[in-house]
mmCIF file of C-alpha atoms and ligand atoms in Angstrom:
data_model
loop_
_atom_site.group_PDB
_atom_site.id
_atom_site.type_symbol
_atom_site.label_atom_id
_atom_site.label_comp_id
_atom_site.label_asym_id
_atom_site.label_seq_id
_atom_site.Cartn_x
_atom_site.Cartn_y
_atom_site.Cartn_z
ATOM 1 C CA MET A 1297 123.389 100.825 132.397
ATOM 2 C CA PRO A 1298 120.455 103.039 133.666
ATOM 3 C CA SER A 1299 117.509 101.027 135.814
ATOM 4 C CA PHE A 1300 115.105 103.921 135.214
ATOM 5 C CA SER A 1301 113.853 107.090 132.713
ATOM 6 C CA LEU A 1302 112.180 110.272 134.725
ATOM 7 C CA VAL A 1303 110.671 113.300 133.661
ATOM 8 C CA ILE A 1304 109.866 115.870 135.770
ATOM 9 C CA VAL A 1305 106.310 117.478 135.225
ATOM 10 C CA GLY A 1306 106.246 119.319 137.923
ATOM 11 C CA SER A 1307 108.488 119.788 141.028
ATOM 12 C CA GLY A 1308 107.132 122.771 143.126
ATOM 13 C CA GLY A 1309 104.822 122.810 146.294
ATOM 14 C CA GLY A 1310 102.387 125.476 145.477
ATOM 15 C CA PRO A 1311 101.122 128.125 145.007
ATOM 16 C CA ASP A 1312 102.232 127.782 141.125
ATOM 17 C CA GLU A 1313 99.452 125.755 139.620
ATOM 18 C CA THR A 1314 101.299 124.883 136.749
ATOM 19 C CA ASN A 1315 104.110 123.473 138.309
ATOM 20 C CA LEU A 1316 102.807 121.084 140.947
ATOM 21 C CA SER A 1317 104.176 117.391 141.957
ATOM 22 C CA ALA A 1318 104.846 115.182 138.806
ATOM 23 C CA TYR A 1319 106.909 112.907 138.163
ATOM 24 C CA LEU A 1320 106.425 110.204 135.430
ATOM 25 C CA PHE A 1321 109.102 107.284 135.098
ATOM 26 C CA LYS A 1322 109.217 104.106 133.257
ATOM 27 C CA PRO A 1323 112.228 101.158 133.206
ATOM 28 C CA PHE A 1324 114.976 102.483 131.418
ATOM 29 C CA ASP A 1325 115.126 99.544 128.848
ATOM 30 C CA SER A 1326 111.265 99.335 128.229
ATOM 31 C CA ALA A 1327 109.911 102.253 126.102
ATOM 32 C CA TRP A 1328 107.202 104.954 126.881
ATOM 33 C CA GLU A 1329 104.763 103.218 124.703
ATOM 34 C CA ASP A 1330 105.037 100.287 126.563
ATOM 35 C CA GLY A 1331 103.486 101.752 129.591
ATOM 36 C CA ILE A 1332 104.014 104.721 132.262
ATOM 37 C CA LEU A 1333 104.021 105.089 135.827
ATOM 38 C CA ALA A 1334 102.811 108.245 136.754
ATOM 39 C CA LEU A 1335 104.416 109.636 140.284
ATOM 40 C CA GLU A 1336 102.086 111.997 142.272
ATOM 41 C CA ALA A 1337 100.027 113.677 139.896
ATOM 42 C CA GLY A 1338 99.693 117.343 141.179
ATOM 43 C CA SER A 1339 100.498 118.968 137.807
ATOM 44 C CA GLY A 1340 99.084 117.238 134.557
ATOM 45 C CA GLN A 1341 98.658 117.670 130.999
ATOM 46 C CA GLY A 1342 98.008 120.894 130.751
ATOM 47 C CA ALA A 1343 102.050 121.289 132.903
ATOM 48 C CA LEU A 1344 103.468 118.677 130.088
ATOM 49 C CA ALA A 1345 102.031 120.457 127.150
ATOM 50 C CA GLN A 1346 103.968 123.483 127.803
ATOM 51 C CA LEU A 1347 107.213 121.420 128.567
ATOM 52 C CA LEU A 1348 106.857 119.391 125.714
ATOM 53 C CA ARG A 1349 106.626 123.006 123.836
ATOM 54 C CA GLN A 1350 109.582 124.224 125.360
ATOM 55 C CA ASN A 1351 111.209 120.669 123.928
ATOM 56 C CA PRO A 1352 108.988 118.533 121.535
ATOM 57 C CA GLN A 1353 111.917 115.521 122.166
ATOM 58 C CA LEU A 1354 111.190 115.437 126.289
ATOM 59 C CA PHE A 1355 110.493 111.388 126.208
ATOM 60 C CA ASP A 1356 113.157 110.515 123.096
ATOM 61 C CA SER A 1357 114.560 107.075 124.348
ATOM 62 C CA PRO A 1358 117.975 106.847 122.130
ATOM 63 C CA GLY A 1359 118.848 103.103 121.318
ATOM 64 C CA LEU A 1360 115.919 101.642 121.900
ATOM 65 C CA ALA A 1361 113.968 100.815 118.789
ATOM 66 C CA SER A 1362 110.196 101.303 118.878
ATOM 67 C CA SER A 1363 111.269 105.342 120.047
ATOM 68 C CA SER A 1364 113.521 105.612 117.014
ATOM 69 C CA THR A 1365 111.212 104.100 114.644
ATOM 70 C CA ARG A 1366 108.063 106.964 115.864
ATOM 71 C CA SER A 1367 107.355 109.900 113.009
ATOM 72 C CA LYS A 1368 106.836 112.685 115.066
ATOM 73 C CA PRO A 1369 106.813 113.135 118.632
ATOM 74 C CA PHE A 1370 104.764 112.075 121.627
ATOM 75 C CA THR A 1371 101.917 115.254 122.567
ATOM 76 C CA SER A 1372 101.107 115.574 126.376
ATOM 77 C CA ALA A 1373 97.419 113.696 125.749
ATOM 78 C CA GLU A 1374 99.372 110.451 124.153
ATOM 79 C CA ILE A 1375 101.978 110.437 126.910
ATOM 80 C CA TYR A 1376 98.794 110.198 129.630
ATOM 81 C CA SER A 1377 97.409 107.914 127.657
ATOM 82 C CA LEU A 1378 99.961 105.354 128.239
ATOM 83 C CA VAL A 1379 99.884 105.744 132.460
ATOM 84 C CA THR A 1380 98.924 102.123 133.468
ATOM 85 C CA ALA A 1381 99.176 103.077 137.255
ATOM 86 C CA PHE A 1382 99.656 106.585 139.812
ATOM 87 C CA LEU A 1383 101.220 106.649 142.787
ATOM 88 C CA ILE A 1384 100.083 108.777 145.091
ATOM 89 C CA THR A 1385 101.902 109.544 148.696
ATOM 90 C CA HIS A 1386 99.249 111.706 150.154
ATOM 91 C CA ALA A 1387 95.712 113.147 149.120
ATOM 92 C CA HIS A 1388 96.615 117.085 149.322
ATOM 93 C CA LEU A 1389 95.186 118.645 146.187
ATOM 94 C CA ASP A 1390 99.032 119.490 145.458
ATOM 95 C CA HIS A 1391 100.245 116.103 144.719
ATOM 96 C CA ILE A 1392 96.222 114.858 143.197
ATOM 97 C CA ASN A 1393 94.616 118.013 141.416
ATOM 98 C CA SER A 1394 95.147 116.754 137.401
ATOM 99 C CA LEU A 1395 94.317 113.488 138.353
ATOM 100 C CA VAL A 1396 91.157 114.205 139.732
ATOM 101 C CA ILE A 1397 90.823 116.969 136.532
ATOM 102 C CA SER A 1398 91.757 114.772 134.000
ATOM 103 C CA ALA A 1399 89.336 111.500 135.463
ATOM 104 C CA GLY A 1400 86.976 112.292 133.572
ATOM 105 C CA SER A 1401 88.474 112.357 130.078
ATOM 106 C CA LEU A 1402 91.666 109.693 130.476
ATOM 107 C CA LYS A 1403 92.900 107.559 126.995
ATOM 108 C CA GLY A 1404 94.055 104.241 126.526
ATOM 109 C CA THR A 1405 93.880 101.080 129.192
ATOM 110 C CA ARG A 1406 92.647 101.043 132.587
ATOM 111 C CA LYS A 1407 94.948 102.750 135.407
ATOM 112 C CA ARG A 1408 95.437 101.770 138.964
ATOM 113 C CA ILE A 1409 95.660 104.360 141.392
ATOM 114 C CA TYR A 1410 98.333 102.891 144.101
ATOM 115 C CA ALA A 1411 98.229 104.414 147.620
ATOM 116 C CA SER A 1412 98.087 103.236 151.511
ATOM 117 C CA LYS A 1413 94.512 102.556 152.225
ATOM 118 C CA GLN A 1414 93.678 105.903 154.271
ATOM 119 C CA ILE A 1415 95.028 107.837 151.167
ATOM 120 C CA LEU A 1416 93.050 105.769 148.890
ATOM 121 C CA GLN A 1417 89.901 106.970 151.584
ATOM 122 C CA ASP A 1418 91.066 110.373 151.352
ATOM 123 C CA LEU A 1419 90.817 110.455 147.367
ATOM 124 C CA GLU A 1420 87.039 108.686 147.957
ATOM 125 C CA THR A 1421 86.331 111.751 149.797
ATOM 126 C CA ILE A 1422 86.773 114.236 146.260
ATOM 127 C CA PHE A 1423 85.333 111.336 144.238
ATOM 128 C CA SER A 1424 81.912 111.305 146.057
ATOM 129 C CA ASP A 1425 79.658 112.812 143.599
ATOM 130 C CA ARG A 1426 79.841 116.321 145.477
ATOM 131 C CA ILE A 1427 83.203 117.867 145.047
ATOM 132 C CA TRP A 1428 83.868 115.826 141.771
ATOM 133 C CA PRO A 1429 81.759 112.763 140.144
ATOM 134 C CA ASN A 1430 82.459 109.543 141.028
ATOM 135 C CA LEU A 1431 85.089 108.228 138.139
ATOM 136 C CA ALA A 1432 86.486 105.611 140.713
ATOM 137 C CA SER A 1433 86.078 101.760 141.734
ATOM 138 C CA TRP A 1434 87.137 99.447 144.066
ATOM 139 C CA ASP A 1435 86.180 96.722 142.070
ATOM 140 C CA GLU A 1436 88.099 95.279 138.850
ATOM 141 C CA GLY A 1437 84.956 94.162 137.673
ATOM 142 C CA ASP A 1438 83.204 97.272 137.286
ATOM 143 C CA GLU A 1439 84.587 97.591 133.839
ATOM 144 C CA GLU A 1440 83.183 101.083 133.431
ATOM 145 C CA PHE A 1441 85.559 102.596 135.630
ATOM 146 C CA LYS A 1442 88.698 103.972 133.898
ATOM 147 C CA LEU A 1443 89.968 104.115 137.420
ATOM 148 C CA LEU A 1444 90.879 101.798 140.171
ATOM 149 C CA TYR A 1445 91.729 102.342 143.655
ATOM 150 C CA THR A 1446 94.759 99.532 144.641
ATOM 151 C CA THR A 1447 95.768 99.321 148.386
ATOM 152 C CA LEU A 1448 99.884 99.469 148.722
ATOM 153 C CA GLN A 1449 100.595 97.235 152.048
ATOM 154 C CA GLN A 1450 102.819 99.099 154.230
ATOM 155 C CA SER A 1451 106.728 98.237 154.604
ATOM 156 C CA HIS A 1452 106.006 95.491 151.820
ATOM 157 C CA TYR A 1453 107.207 95.423 148.067
ATOM 158 C CA ASP A 1454 104.237 94.911 145.365
ATOM 159 C CA VAL A 1455 104.456 94.797 141.978
ATOM 160 C CA VAL A 1456 103.237 97.986 140.070
ATOM 161 C CA TYR A 1457 104.168 96.795 136.905
ATOM 162 C CA PRO A 1458 106.351 94.558 134.910
ATOM 163 C CA SER A 1459 109.532 94.406 136.965
ATOM 164 C CA VAL A 1460 108.525 97.950 139.001
ATOM 165 C CA SER A 1461 107.510 96.865 142.906
ATOM 166 C CA VAL A 1462 107.025 99.872 145.479
ATOM 167 C CA CYS A 1463 107.869 99.268 149.321
ATOM 168 C CA CYS A 1464 105.103 102.077 150.831
ATOM 169 C CA MET A 1465 106.107 103.286 153.785
ATOM 170 C CA PRO A 1466 104.292 105.809 156.383
ATOM 171 C CA LEU A 1467 105.238 109.264 157.141
ATOM 172 C CA SER A 1468 104.022 112.139 159.296
ATOM 173 C CA HIS A 1469 103.066 115.024 157.519
ATOM 174 C CA GLY A 1470 101.958 117.541 160.504
ATOM 175 C CA HIS A 1471 99.146 117.711 162.592
ATOM 176 C CA ASN A 1472 95.804 118.640 162.174
ATOM 177 C CA SER A 1473 91.987 117.690 164.051
ATOM 178 C CA GLY A 1474 92.018 114.542 162.874
ATOM 179 C CA GLY A 1475 95.322 113.991 164.625
ATOM 180 C CA CYS A 1476 98.869 112.837 163.317
ATOM 181 C CA TYR A 1477 98.323 113.466 159.307
ATOM 182 C CA GLU A 1478 99.708 110.802 156.969
ATOM 183 C CA SER A 1479 101.874 110.954 153.989
ATOM 184 C CA SER A 1480 104.377 107.909 152.410
ATOM 185 C CA ALA A 1481 107.595 107.678 151.197
ATOM 186 C CA PHE A 1482 108.329 104.937 148.304
ATOM 187 C CA PHE A 1483 111.197 102.835 147.579
ATOM 188 C CA VAL A 1484 110.910 101.964 143.636
ATOM 189 C CA ARG A 1485 112.739 99.081 142.710
ATOM 190 C CA HIS A 1486 113.334 97.668 139.419
ATOM 191 C CA ASP A 1487 113.208 94.260 140.086
ATOM 192 C CA ALA A 1488 115.593 92.779 137.270
ATOM 193 C CA SER A 1489 118.570 94.910 138.214
ATOM 194 C CA SER A 1490 117.545 95.519 142.135
ATOM 195 C CA CYS A 1491 118.223 99.022 141.967
ATOM 196 C CA GLU A 1492 115.874 101.298 143.570
ATOM 197 C CA PHE A 1493 115.284 104.868 144.339
ATOM 198 C CA LEU A 1494 113.754 106.246 147.015
ATOM 199 C CA PHE A 1495 110.864 109.039 146.427
ATOM 200 C CA PHE A 1496 109.340 111.050 149.414
ATOM 201 C CA GLY A 1497 106.019 112.825 150.479
ATOM 202 C CA ASP A 1498 105.550 115.686 152.231
ATOM 203 C CA VAL A 1499 107.218 115.173 155.535
ATOM 204 C CA GLU A 1500 107.935 116.823 158.827
ATOM 205 C CA PRO A 1501 111.175 116.544 160.567
ATOM 206 C CA ASP A 1502 111.169 113.742 163.238
ATOM 207 C CA LYS A 1503 113.041 116.154 166.027
ATOM 208 C CA VAL A 1504 109.093 118.351 165.989
ATOM 209 C CA SER A 1505 107.272 115.500 165.168
ATOM 210 C CA SER A 1506 104.456 114.173 167.804
ATOM 211 C CA ARG A 1507 104.666 110.968 166.123
ATOM 212 C CA PRO A 1508 108.337 110.753 163.885
ATOM 213 C CA ARG A 1509 108.537 107.584 161.382
ATOM 214 C CA THR A 1510 111.531 109.141 159.161
ATOM 215 C CA LEU A 1511 113.892 107.323 160.601
ATOM 216 C CA HIS A 1512 112.491 103.366 159.912
ATOM 217 C CA VAL A 1513 112.603 104.765 156.014
ATOM 218 C CA TRP A 1514 116.041 105.809 156.858
ATOM 219 C CA ARG A 1515 117.081 102.052 158.567
ATOM 220 C CA ALA A 1516 115.569 100.710 155.229
ATOM 221 C CA ALA A 1517 117.322 102.522 152.859
ATOM 222 C CA ALA A 1518 120.793 102.434 154.673
ATOM 223 C CA PRO A 1519 121.718 99.051 153.703
ATOM 224 C CA LYS A 1520 121.153 99.740 150.158
ATOM 225 C CA ILE A 1521 123.456 103.069 149.756
ATOM 226 C CA PRO A 1522 124.947 104.039 147.843
ATOM 227 C CA HIS A 1523 124.905 100.643 145.030
ATOM 228 C CA LYS A 1524 121.604 99.854 145.028
ATOM 229 C CA LEU A 1525 120.004 103.424 146.158
ATOM 230 C CA SER A 1526 121.707 106.141 144.586
ATOM 231 C CA THR A 1527 119.322 108.239 144.128
ATOM 232 C CA ILE A 1528 116.582 110.104 146.545
ATOM 233 C CA PHE A 1529 113.525 112.621 146.270
ATOM 234 C CA ILE A 1530 112.726 114.780 149.156
ATOM 235 C CA GLU A 1531 110.575 117.643 149.709
ATOM 236 C CA CYS A 1532 112.197 120.540 151.012
ATOM 237 C CA SER A 1533 109.550 123.315 151.445
ATOM 238 C CA TRP A 1534 110.828 126.127 152.917
ATOM 239 C CA PRO A 1535 114.178 128.330 153.018
ATOM 240 C CA CYS A 1536 116.361 128.564 156.269
ATOM 241 C CA GLY A 1537 115.359 130.423 159.005
ATOM 242 C CA ARG A 1538 111.697 129.087 159.247
ATOM 243 C CA LYS A 1539 110.846 128.432 162.673
ATOM 244 C CA ASP A 1540 109.424 125.308 163.897
ATOM 245 C CA ASP A 1541 105.870 126.305 164.758
ATOM 246 C CA ALA A 1542 105.752 127.684 161.088
ATOM 247 C CA LEU A 1543 106.473 124.449 159.483
ATOM 248 C CA TYR A 1544 103.212 123.270 158.249
ATOM 249 C CA GLY A 1545 104.688 119.157 158.300
ATOM 250 C CA HIS A 1546 107.118 120.206 156.120
ATOM 251 C CA LEU A 1547 111.109 119.762 156.534
ATOM 252 C CA SER A 1548 113.080 123.447 155.904
ATOM 253 C CA PRO A 1549 117.200 123.294 154.561
ATOM 254 C CA GLU A 1550 118.111 122.937 158.705
ATOM 255 C CA HIS A 1551 116.169 120.244 159.512
ATOM 256 C CA LEU A 1552 116.696 118.338 156.043
ATOM 257 C CA VAL A 1553 120.160 118.482 157.070
ATOM 258 C CA ASP A 1554 119.781 116.967 160.104
ATOM 259 C CA GLU A 1555 117.316 114.474 158.367
ATOM 260 C CA LEU A 1556 120.016 113.259 156.177
ATOM 261 C CA CYS A 1557 122.389 113.183 159.127
ATOM 262 C CA ALA A 1558 120.664 110.599 160.427
ATOM 263 C CA LEU A 1559 120.423 108.553 157.793
ATOM 264 C CA ALA A 1560 124.369 109.088 157.939
ATOM 265 C CA VAL A 1561 124.251 107.571 160.915
ATOM 266 C CA GLU A 1562 122.409 104.444 159.508
ATOM 267 C CA VAL A 1563 124.547 104.047 156.630
ATOM 268 C CA VAL A 1564 127.927 104.050 158.842
ATOM 269 C CA ASN A 1565 126.565 101.585 162.008
ATOM 270 C CA HIS A 1566 125.314 99.216 159.054
ATOM 271 C CA ARG A 1567 128.936 99.008 157.302
ATOM 272 C CA ARG A 1568 130.337 98.925 160.737
ATOM 273 C CA GLY A 1569 128.180 95.521 161.322
ATOM 274 C CA GLN A 1570 128.867 94.552 157.942
ATOM 275 C CA THR A 1571 133.275 94.563 158.579
ATOM 276 C CA THR A 1572 132.891 92.685 161.792
ATOM 277 C CA PRO A 1573 133.927 89.852 161.432
ATOM 278 C CA PRO A 1574 131.222 86.899 161.861
ATOM 279 C CA VAL A 1575 132.663 85.350 164.599
ATOM 280 C CA ALA A 1576 132.331 88.824 166.858
ATOM 281 C CA ARG A 1577 128.801 89.835 166.108
ATOM 282 C CA THR A 1578 127.383 88.773 168.820
ATOM 283 C CA ARG A 1579 127.413 90.189 172.126
ATOM 284 C CA PRO A 1580 131.257 91.829 171.652
ATOM 285 C CA LEU A 1581 129.541 94.429 168.669
ATOM 286 C CA ARG A 1582 126.867 95.513 170.565
ATOM 287 C CA LYS A 1583 129.393 96.163 173.693
ATOM 288 C CA ARG A 1584 131.716 97.522 170.768
ATOM 289 C CA GLN A 1585 129.077 100.040 169.047
ATOM 290 C CA LYS A 1586 127.732 101.762 172.878
ATOM 291 C CA LYS A 1587 131.578 102.223 173.536
ATOM 292 C CA ASN A 1588 131.925 104.089 169.958
ATOM 293 C CA PRO A 1589 129.234 105.769 168.944
ATOM 294 C CA VAL A 1590 128.637 107.431 165.655
ATOM 295 C CA THR A 1591 130.671 111.242 165.332
ATOM 296 C CA PRO A 1592 130.831 113.562 163.257
ATOM 297 C CA ASP A 1593 133.818 112.856 161.687
ATOM 298 C CA ASP A 1594 132.626 108.794 160.712
ATOM 299 C CA LEU A 1595 129.852 110.772 158.945
ATOM 300 C CA LEU A 1596 132.803 112.266 157.081
ATOM 301 C CA ASN A 1597 131.938 111.294 153.099
ATOM 302 C CA SER A 1598 129.000 108.417 154.075
ATOM 303 C CA LEU A 1599 126.778 109.191 151.584
ATOM 304 C CA HIS A 1600 128.947 109.501 148.739
ATOM 305 C CA GLY A 1601 127.956 108.540 145.823
ATOM 306 C CA LEU A 1602 123.979 109.548 146.851
ATOM 307 C CA ARG A 1603 121.865 111.967 144.808
ATOM 308 C CA VAL A 1604 119.842 114.318 146.812
ATOM 309 C CA TYR A 1605 117.179 115.390 144.537
ATOM 310 C CA ILE A 1606 115.472 118.808 146.155
ATOM 311 C CA ILE A 1607 111.852 118.843 145.558
ATOM 312 C CA HIS A 1608 107.931 120.334 146.441
ATOM 313 C CA CYS A 1609 109.638 124.261 147.127
ATOM 314 C CA LYS A 1610 106.874 126.540 147.936
ATOM 315 C CA ASP A 1611 107.164 129.807 145.289
ATOM 316 C CA ASN A 1612 107.714 132.964 147.364
ATOM 317 C CA GLY A 1613 108.184 135.049 143.934
ATOM 318 C CA ASP A 1614 108.722 138.672 145.768
ATOM 319 C CA ALA A 1615 111.442 137.484 147.976
ATOM 320 C CA HIS A 1616 114.083 136.506 145.090
ATOM 321 C CA PRO A 1617 112.044 137.606 141.903
ATOM 322 C CA ASP A 1618 115.704 136.739 139.445
ATOM 323 C CA LYS A 1619 115.881 133.010 141.132
ATOM 324 C CA PRO A 1620 113.147 130.511 141.362
ATOM 325 C CA MET A 1621 112.916 129.539 145.265
ATOM 326 C CA ARG A 1622 113.717 125.726 144.456
ATOM 327 C CA HIS A 1623 117.438 127.156 143.533
ATOM 328 C CA VAL A 1624 117.444 129.182 146.698
ATOM 329 C CA ILE A 1625 117.143 126.356 148.804
ATOM 330 C CA THR A 1626 119.045 123.936 146.814
ATOM 331 C CA GLU A 1627 121.765 126.269 147.342
ATOM 332 C CA GLN A 1628 121.032 126.674 151.044
ATOM 333 C CA VAL A 1629 120.949 122.427 151.697
ATOM 334 C CA ASN A 1630 123.721 122.173 149.236
ATOM 335 C CA ALA A 1631 125.855 124.256 151.515
ATOM 336 C CA LEU A 1632 124.777 122.662 154.140
ATOM 337 C CA VAL A 1633 125.129 119.362 153.905
ATOM 338 C CA ALA A 1634 128.912 120.221 152.426
ATOM 339 C CA LYS A 1635 129.567 122.210 156.158
ATOM 340 C CA ARG A 1636 128.783 118.176 157.648
ATOM 341 C CA GLY A 1637 130.708 116.806 154.756
ATOM 342 C CA LEU A 1638 128.154 113.976 154.050
ATOM 343 C CA GLY A 1639 129.588 113.590 150.736
ATOM 344 C CA ALA A 1640 125.891 113.550 148.745
ATOM 345 C CA ARG A 1641 125.242 115.169 145.611
ATOM 346 C CA VAL A 1642 122.014 118.019 146.134
ATOM 347 C CA LEU A 1643 120.748 118.892 143.058
ATOM 348 C CA VAL A 1644 117.680 120.801 142.020
ATOM 349 C CA ALA A 1645 114.650 119.116 140.642
ATOM 350 C CA GLU A 1646 113.762 121.577 137.444
ATOM 351 C CA PRO A 1647 110.107 121.109 135.825
ATOM 352 C CA GLY A 1648 111.103 119.039 132.127
ATOM 353 C CA MET A 1649 114.049 117.614 133.268
ATOM 354 C CA SER A 1650 115.221 113.870 132.007
ATOM 355 C CA VAL A 1651 116.914 111.895 135.216
ATOM 356 C CA GLU A 1652 118.244 108.488 134.446
ATOM 357 C CA ILE A 1653 118.296 106.181 138.060
HETATM 358 ZN ZN1 LIG B 581 102.505 118.810 148.934
HETATM 359 ZN ZN1 LIG B 582 101.437 117.886 151.345
#
């Protein structure tokens, strides 16, 4: 049985404001009515209303008793009233736009905003009574505030919903006047089954970063692939051929495939360690690994069983009028992953798509 049901409200990286990063999910075995987690909040109620007009059955959960008894499909406002928490990777507008715009009119229970401390502090500068009224509080006792800032500890699983925990790891997302700009990767775990998915906020390649931090994420992911962790959402904002000095803290297909190779190396190293008999696991293992570095041949099919959803592609309507940029970029990534024989499935993340994880 899958662990999670996820609906993609928006998967783009701009400039189309109707398709910005926004994902809604729940444990597979609970009903949407029981509570929903929002992962990023770029697009929101308007984009979802549009998707529901095209597919009113988007939130049908076949087999779940409470859903089959509903007499009519959910509205977009109903769905967002059921959100119990927002998980935010970083406070760039394309990831928080709808959270801000809807903050004064959200219905339903109080909603936590989970993010790292720095990112919540960034969000506070928007809820400052200048850019937008102050509609969020750090204090649980402030009953009149619908939104509650809640800090995620780094590299530690925090419970964010019954049977769902999130481990937040810092990422580098370019450089600005304040130094290295921080984003986050989330390991989202279904506690009952121990199955997880990995979701990346915007991220730059370790190869060009002044503070490479993605390798830590790959090291944490490698032992779980593919049985405990079979799905990754990762950005690829640009198409092939983008120059390194014009990445602006994002990935291109060439760099994304290098990153996936870095993951594959960690997976191979982990499996080598695992298959070594316990008696031989001290000094001889280190010696053997030094003599046998991971070669391109070792990486063949090492990511078999892994699905990689490409997200946050930036639109460029003029270049490919008949084909959304997310299709162009996903095909490019797919070709490069196939060339290296990594064995991962590379998939496009479409708005309005349901994903079982
Ligand atoms: Zn973004
Ligand atoms: Zn960003």
